[in-house]
Structure formats: C-alpha cells, structure tokens
C-alpha cells in the first residue's frame, strides 16, 4: 500500500491542522498516534492505514518527525499567494465589513472558555488581517471585500493556506486581540457616524429641493 504524506509544516494547511490538533494534543500510544495522524493527513480510514507494513510504519514515522518541531512565529513576507490569489497581511480596520467584526467578537468570546476556538476558526480570523490584493499597472491595490468574497477567502485559507503563514499571523492576532478589536470597533463606529451624517445631509437637500418647488 502506497501512502504519500506531508513531510514539512509548509505542507499542512489550516484545514488539516484543525483536524490534527485533537490528535497531537491527545495521549495515545505511539502506534495509535501514527494511525490517527495518517488518517487525517491522507483522508484514509483507520482500517486501511492499519494495513501498512512494519517497514512502511518506520519510514512514515520518520517522515512525520516535523510534527514534533515548533511552528514558525515569524512571517517571511507580508504579501503571499494562496490558492492562486494574492493577499497582504495588514491591520487596516477601516476596510472591514460589520459582519467580520461580529464574527470575530463571537470567536473571541468563545475563546475565553475554550482556547481551541481560536484554532478552529483560524481561517475566519485571518480574513480580518489578510486582505485580497491585485496588481494593476505595476502597483498593488486592495480588492474591495463583500460577503461573497469574504466566504471565498475563508474557504481558500482553510483549504490552501499553509501553517507556516497562518500560525505567525494567528499568534500576532491572539497577542494583540484586545487592542485590535477595540480599534476595529472605533473605526466601525466612526464609519457609522459618517454614513449617518451623509444620509442626514441628503435628506436635508431633498427637503430643500422639494420646498423650492412650492
């Protein structure tokens, strides 16, 4: 039976990591641990994994040794390509949509009782500080985010973002979560006030226009 598995952290996506964490944090015998890890990494059933030969087991165990090493805490580049699309790590609260703030606050609230909530929602959290960009006329520009693009980005991160990118950004978010959420909140309130002023101005102009016709 031929089994191909990741051999470095760069090969582990957010989605795979979310499924791996319960196994990595559990107390299992060495053989049970390998079987459970392989089931996650290959998508095969445990019954199938158990059919590997002893020689394969030894080889696979050596290949999986990277899982015992620490994930990097430093991001190599603030711009990166995931699933064929470019993104930029940037704290720019004014670019967020209201739904993102609500989702983030709900996740952080859950994390007070269970820190795993951060890891289980890492792909959602990262969309608040990793924004889609595109290159036009030799210059990088932000892409306006709406609900549909937000869902696409979350799915892309879950399926394709390697933990070597996700983990350093996740650490940054977690260690700065209080100040970040407060900044986001202030920006959203300011934006709401701006929209309210614009609406009031438009209503006043309409009323003045109607009054001039009589």
PDB file of N, CA and C in Angstrom, residues 135-183:
ATOM      1  N   UNK A 135      -2.508  43.192  -8.628  1.00  0.00           N
ATOM      2  CA  UNK A 135      -1.518  44.085  -9.225  1.00  0.00           C
ATOM      3  C   UNK A 135      -2.076  44.666 -10.512  1.00  0.00           C
ATOM      4  N   UNK A 136      -2.176  45.996 -10.548  1.00  0.00           N
ATOM      5  CA  UNK A 136      -2.646  46.696 -11.739  1.00  0.00           C
ATOM      6  C   UNK A 136      -1.686  47.814 -12.079  1.00  0.00           C
ATOM      7  N   UNK A 137      -1.252  47.822 -13.330  1.00  0.00           N
ATOM      8  CA  UNK A 137      -0.308  48.844 -13.792  1.00  0.00           C
ATOM      9  C   UNK A 137       0.923  48.901 -12.876  1.00  0.00           C
ATOM     10  N   UNK A 138       1.449  47.707 -12.555  1.00  0.00           N
ATOM     11  CA  UNK A 138       2.672  47.547 -11.766  1.00  0.00           C
ATOM     12  C   UNK A 138       2.536  48.001 -10.322  1.00  0.00           C
ATOM     13  N   UNK A 139       1.302  48.203  -9.863  1.00  0.00           N
ATOM     14  CA  UNK A 139       1.087  48.615  -8.474  1.00  0.00           C
ATOM     15  C   UNK A 139       0.080  47.690  -7.788  1.00  0.00           C
ATOM     16  N   UNK A 140       0.350  47.399  -6.512  1.00  0.00           N
ATOM     17  CA  UNK A 140      -0.563  46.574  -5.747  1.00  0.00           C
ATOM     18  C   UNK A 140      -1.729  47.417  -5.251  1.00  0.00           C
ATOM     19  N   UNK A 141      -2.949  46.876  -5.409  1.00  0.00           N
ATOM     20  CA  UNK A 141      -4.140  47.587  -4.953  1.00  0.00           C
ATOM     21  C   UNK A 141      -5.041  46.657  -4.143  1.00  0.00           C
ATOM     22  N   UNK A 142      -5.727  47.232  -3.160  1.00  0.00           N
ATOM     23  CA  UNK A 142      -6.673  46.455  -2.366  1.00  0.00           C
ATOM     24  C   UNK A 142      -7.895  46.095  -3.204  1.00  0.00           C
ATOM     25  N   UNK A 143      -8.435  44.917  -2.977  1.00  0.00           N
ATOM     26  CA  UNK A 143      -9.683  44.498  -3.608  1.00  0.00           C
ATOM     27  C   UNK A 143     -10.805  44.712  -2.596  1.00  0.00           C
ATOM     28  N   UNK A 144     -11.854  45.362  -3.012  1.00  0.00           N
ATOM     29  CA  UNK A 144     -12.977  45.620  -2.108  1.00  0.00           C
ATOM     30  C   UNK A 144     -13.633  44.298  -1.706  1.00  0.00           C
ATOM     31  N   UNK A 145     -13.807  44.116  -0.415  1.00  0.00           N
ATOM     32  CA  UNK A 145     -14.353  42.863   0.113  1.00  0.00           C
ATOM     33  C   UNK A 145     -15.845  42.989   0.399  1.00  0.00           C
ATOM     34  N   UNK A 146     -16.615  42.024  -0.081  1.00  0.00           N
ATOM     35  CA  UNK A 146     -18.038  41.928   0.283  1.00  0.00           C
ATOM     36  C   UNK A 146     -18.272  40.544   0.890  1.00  0.00           C
ATOM     37  N   UNK A 147     -19.504  40.246   1.222  1.00  0.00           N
ATOM     38  CA  UNK A 147     -19.816  38.987   1.882  1.00  0.00           C
ATOM     39  C   UNK A 147     -19.393  37.763   1.083  1.00  0.00           C
ATOM     40  N   UNK A 148     -19.599  37.799  -0.232  1.00  0.00           N
ATOM     41  CA  UNK A 148     -19.256  36.650  -1.079  1.00  0.00           C
ATOM     42  C   UNK A 148     -17.751  36.429  -1.132  1.00  0.00           C
ATOM     43  N   UNK A 149     -16.989  37.517  -1.337  1.00  0.00           N
ATOM     44  CA  UNK A 149     -15.532  37.395  -1.395  1.00  0.00           C
ATOM     45  C   UNK A 149     -14.977  36.956  -0.045  1.00  0.00           C
ATOM     46  N   UNK A 150     -15.599  37.399   1.019  1.00  0.00           N
ATOM     47  CA  UNK A 150     -15.171  37.008   2.360  1.00  0.00           C
ATOM     48  C   UNK A 150     -15.298  35.495   2.539  1.00  0.00           C
ATOM     49  N   UNK A 151     -16.424  34.932   2.106  1.00  0.00           N
ATOM     50  CA  UNK A 151     -16.622  33.482   2.217  1.00  0.00           C
ATOM     51  C   UNK A 151     -15.628  32.724   1.336  1.00  0.00           C
ATOM     52  N   UNK A 152     -15.367  33.244   0.143  1.00  0.00           N
ATOM     53  CA  UNK A 152     -14.398  32.606  -0.755  1.00  0.00           C
ATOM     54  C   UNK A 152     -12.999  32.614  -0.136  1.00  0.00           C
ATOM     55  N   UNK A 153     -12.655  33.739   0.501  1.00  0.00           N
ATOM     56  CA  UNK A 153     -11.332  33.868   1.122  1.00  0.00           C
ATOM     57  C   UNK A 153     -11.191  32.899   2.287  1.00  0.00           C
ATOM     58  N   UNK A 154     -12.214  32.808   3.111  1.00  0.00           N
ATOM     59  CA  UNK A 154     -12.182  31.877   4.237  1.00  0.00           C
ATOM     60  C   UNK A 154     -12.001  30.441   3.755  1.00  0.00           C
ATOM     61  N   UNK A 155     -12.711  30.086   2.701  1.00  0.00           N
ATOM     62  CA  UNK A 155     -12.601  28.728   2.142  1.00  0.00           C
ATOM     63  C   UNK A 155     -11.205  28.493   1.566  1.00  0.00           C
ATOM     64  N   UNK A 156     -10.676  29.493   0.884  1.00  0.00           N
ATOM     65  CA  UNK A 156      -9.335  29.387   0.308  1.00  0.00           C
ATOM     66  C   UNK A 156      -8.286  29.200   1.398  1.00  0.00           C
ATOM     67  N   UNK A 157      -8.393  29.986   2.472  1.00  0.00           N
ATOM     68  CA  UNK A 157      -7.451  29.870   3.582  1.00  0.00           C
ATOM     69  C   UNK A 157      -7.551  28.486   4.230  1.00  0.00           C
ATOM     70  N   UNK A 158      -8.780  28.019   4.443  1.00  0.00           N
ATOM     71  CA  UNK A 158      -8.987  26.719   5.089  1.00  0.00           C
ATOM     72  C   UNK A 158      -8.344  25.591   4.273  1.00  0.00           C
ATOM     73  N   UNK A 159      -8.540  25.627   2.973  1.00  0.00           N
ATOM     74  CA  UNK A 159      -8.072  24.531   2.109  1.00  0.00           C
ATOM     75  C   UNK A 159      -6.627  24.661   1.666  1.00  0.00           C
ATOM     76  N   UNK A 160      -6.101  25.887   1.600  1.00  0.00           N
ATOM     77  CA  UNK A 160      -4.804  26.073   0.947  1.00  0.00           C
ATOM     78  C   UNK A 160      -3.730  26.819   1.735  1.00  0.00           C
ATOM     79  N   UNK A 161      -4.094  27.576   2.770  1.00  0.00           N
ATOM     80  CA  UNK A 161      -3.067  28.346   3.468  1.00  0.00           C
ATOM     81  C   UNK A 161      -2.201  27.441   4.343  1.00  0.00           C
ATOM     82  N   UNK A 162      -0.874  27.428   4.119  1.00  0.00           N
ATOM     83  CA  UNK A 162       0.000  26.593   4.949  1.00  0.00           C
ATOM     84  C   UNK A 162       0.153  27.186   6.349  1.00  0.00           C
ATOM     85  N   UNK A 163       0.386  26.347   7.316  1.00  0.00           N
ATOM     86  CA  UNK A 163       0.512  26.807   8.692  1.00  0.00           C
ATOM     87  C   UNK A 163       1.751  27.673   8.901  1.00  0.00           C
ATOM     88  N   UNK A 164       2.718  27.583   8.009  1.00  0.00           N
ATOM     89  CA  UNK A 164       3.904  28.437   8.124  1.00  0.00           C
ATOM     90  C   UNK A 164       3.554  29.911   7.900  1.00  0.00           C
ATOM     91  N   UNK A 165       2.424  30.161   7.242  1.00  0.00           N
ATOM     92  CA  UNK A 165       1.915  31.525   7.081  1.00  0.00           C
ATOM     93  C   UNK A 165       0.844  31.812   8.124  1.00  0.00           C
ATOM     94  N   UNK A 166      -0.060  30.855   8.316  1.00  0.00           N
ATOM     95  CA  UNK A 166      -1.200  31.067   9.219  1.00  0.00           C
ATOM     96  C   UNK A 166      -0.785  31.224  10.674  1.00  0.00           C
ATOM     97  N   UNK A 167       0.160  30.416  11.127  1.00  0.00           N
ATOM     98  CA  UNK A 167       0.498  30.423  12.553  1.00  0.00           C
ATOM     99  C   UNK A 167       1.117  31.742  13.016  1.00  0.00           C
ATOM    100  N   UNK A 168       2.118  32.287  12.314  1.00  0.00           N
ATOM    101  CA  UNK A 168       2.679  33.568  12.761  1.00  0.00           C
ATOM    102  C   UNK A 168       1.643  34.685  12.819  1.00  0.00           C
ATOM    103  N   UNK A 169       0.734  34.716  11.838  1.00  0.00           N
ATOM    104  CA  UNK A 169      -0.297  35.757  11.820  1.00  0.00           C
ATOM    105  C   UNK A 169      -1.304  35.498  12.938  1.00  0.00           C
ATOM    106  N   UNK A 170      -1.621  34.228  13.162  1.00  0.00           N
ATOM    107  CA  UNK A 170      -2.535  33.872  14.242  1.00  0.00           C
ATOM    108  C   UNK A 170      -1.980  34.266  15.601  1.00  0.00           C
ATOM    109  N   UNK A 171      -0.681  34.066  15.795  1.00  0.00           N
ATOM    110  CA  UNK A 171      -0.023  34.459  17.053  1.00  0.00           C
ATOM    111  C   UNK A 171      -0.115  35.971  17.238  1.00  0.00           C
ATOM    112  N   UNK A 172       0.132  36.708  16.149  1.00  0.00           N
ATOM    113  CA  UNK A 172       0.033  38.171  16.212  1.00  0.00           C
ATOM    114  C   UNK A 172      -1.377  38.591  16.622  1.00  0.00           C
ATOM    115  N   UNK A 173      -2.371  37.989  15.989  1.00  0.00           N
ATOM    116  CA  UNK A 173      -3.755  38.351  16.294  1.00  0.00           C
ATOM    117  C   UNK A 173      -4.088  38.062  17.750  1.00  0.00           C
ATOM    118  N   UNK A 174      -3.697  36.879  18.226  1.00  0.00           N
ATOM    119  CA  UNK A 174      -4.050  36.480  19.584  1.00  0.00           C
ATOM    120  C   UNK A 174      -3.402  37.395  20.626  1.00  0.00           C
ATOM    121  N   UNK A 175      -2.129  37.740  20.400  1.00  0.00           N
ATOM    122  CA  UNK A 175      -1.416  38.578  21.370  1.00  0.00           C
ATOM    123  C   UNK A 175      -1.858  40.037  21.320  1.00  0.00           C
ATOM    124  N   UNK A 176      -2.499  40.445  20.209  1.00  0.00           N
ATOM    125  CA  UNK A 176      -2.960  41.833  20.081  1.00  0.00           C
ATOM    126  C   UNK A 176      -4.483  41.924  19.987  1.00  0.00           C
ATOM    127  N   UNK A 177      -5.178  40.846  20.345  1.00  0.00           N
ATOM    128  CA  UNK A 177      -6.624  40.775  20.099  1.00  0.00           C
ATOM    129  C   UNK A 177      -7.403  41.907  20.767  1.00  0.00           C
ATOM    130  N   UNK A 178      -7.057  42.248  22.004  1.00  0.00           N
ATOM    131  CA  UNK A 178      -7.817  43.282  22.714  1.00  0.00           C
ATOM    132  C   UNK A 178      -7.701  44.638  22.029  1.00  0.00           C
ATOM    133  N   UNK A 179      -6.465  45.033  21.693  1.00  0.00           N
ATOM    134  CA  UNK A 179      -6.265  46.334  21.042  1.00  0.00           C
ATOM    135  C   UNK A 179      -6.822  46.327  19.620  1.00  0.00           C
ATOM    136  N   UNK A 180      -6.726  45.189  18.940  1.00  0.00           N
ATOM    137  CA  UNK A 180      -7.235  45.096  17.574  1.00  0.00           C
ATOM    138  C   UNK A 180      -8.752  45.243  17.531  1.00  0.00           C
ATOM    139  N   UNK A 181      -9.434  44.517  18.397  1.00  0.00           N
ATOM    140  CA  UNK A 181     -10.895  44.573  18.385  1.00  0.00           C
ATOM    141  C   UNK A 181     -11.403  45.952  18.807  1.00  0.00           C
ATOM    142  N   UNK A 182     -10.683  46.607  19.707  1.00  0.00           N
ATOM    143  CA  UNK A 182     -11.081  47.954  20.112  1.00  0.00           C
ATOM    144  C   UNK A 182     -10.892  48.935  18.957  1.00  0.00           C
ATOM    145  N   UNK A 183      -9.785  48.788  18.218  1.00  0.00           N
ATOM    146  CA  UNK A 183      -9.529  49.637  17.048  1.00  0.00           C
ATOM    147  C   UNK A 183     -10.603  49.433  15.988  1.00  0.00           C
TER     148      UNK A 183
END
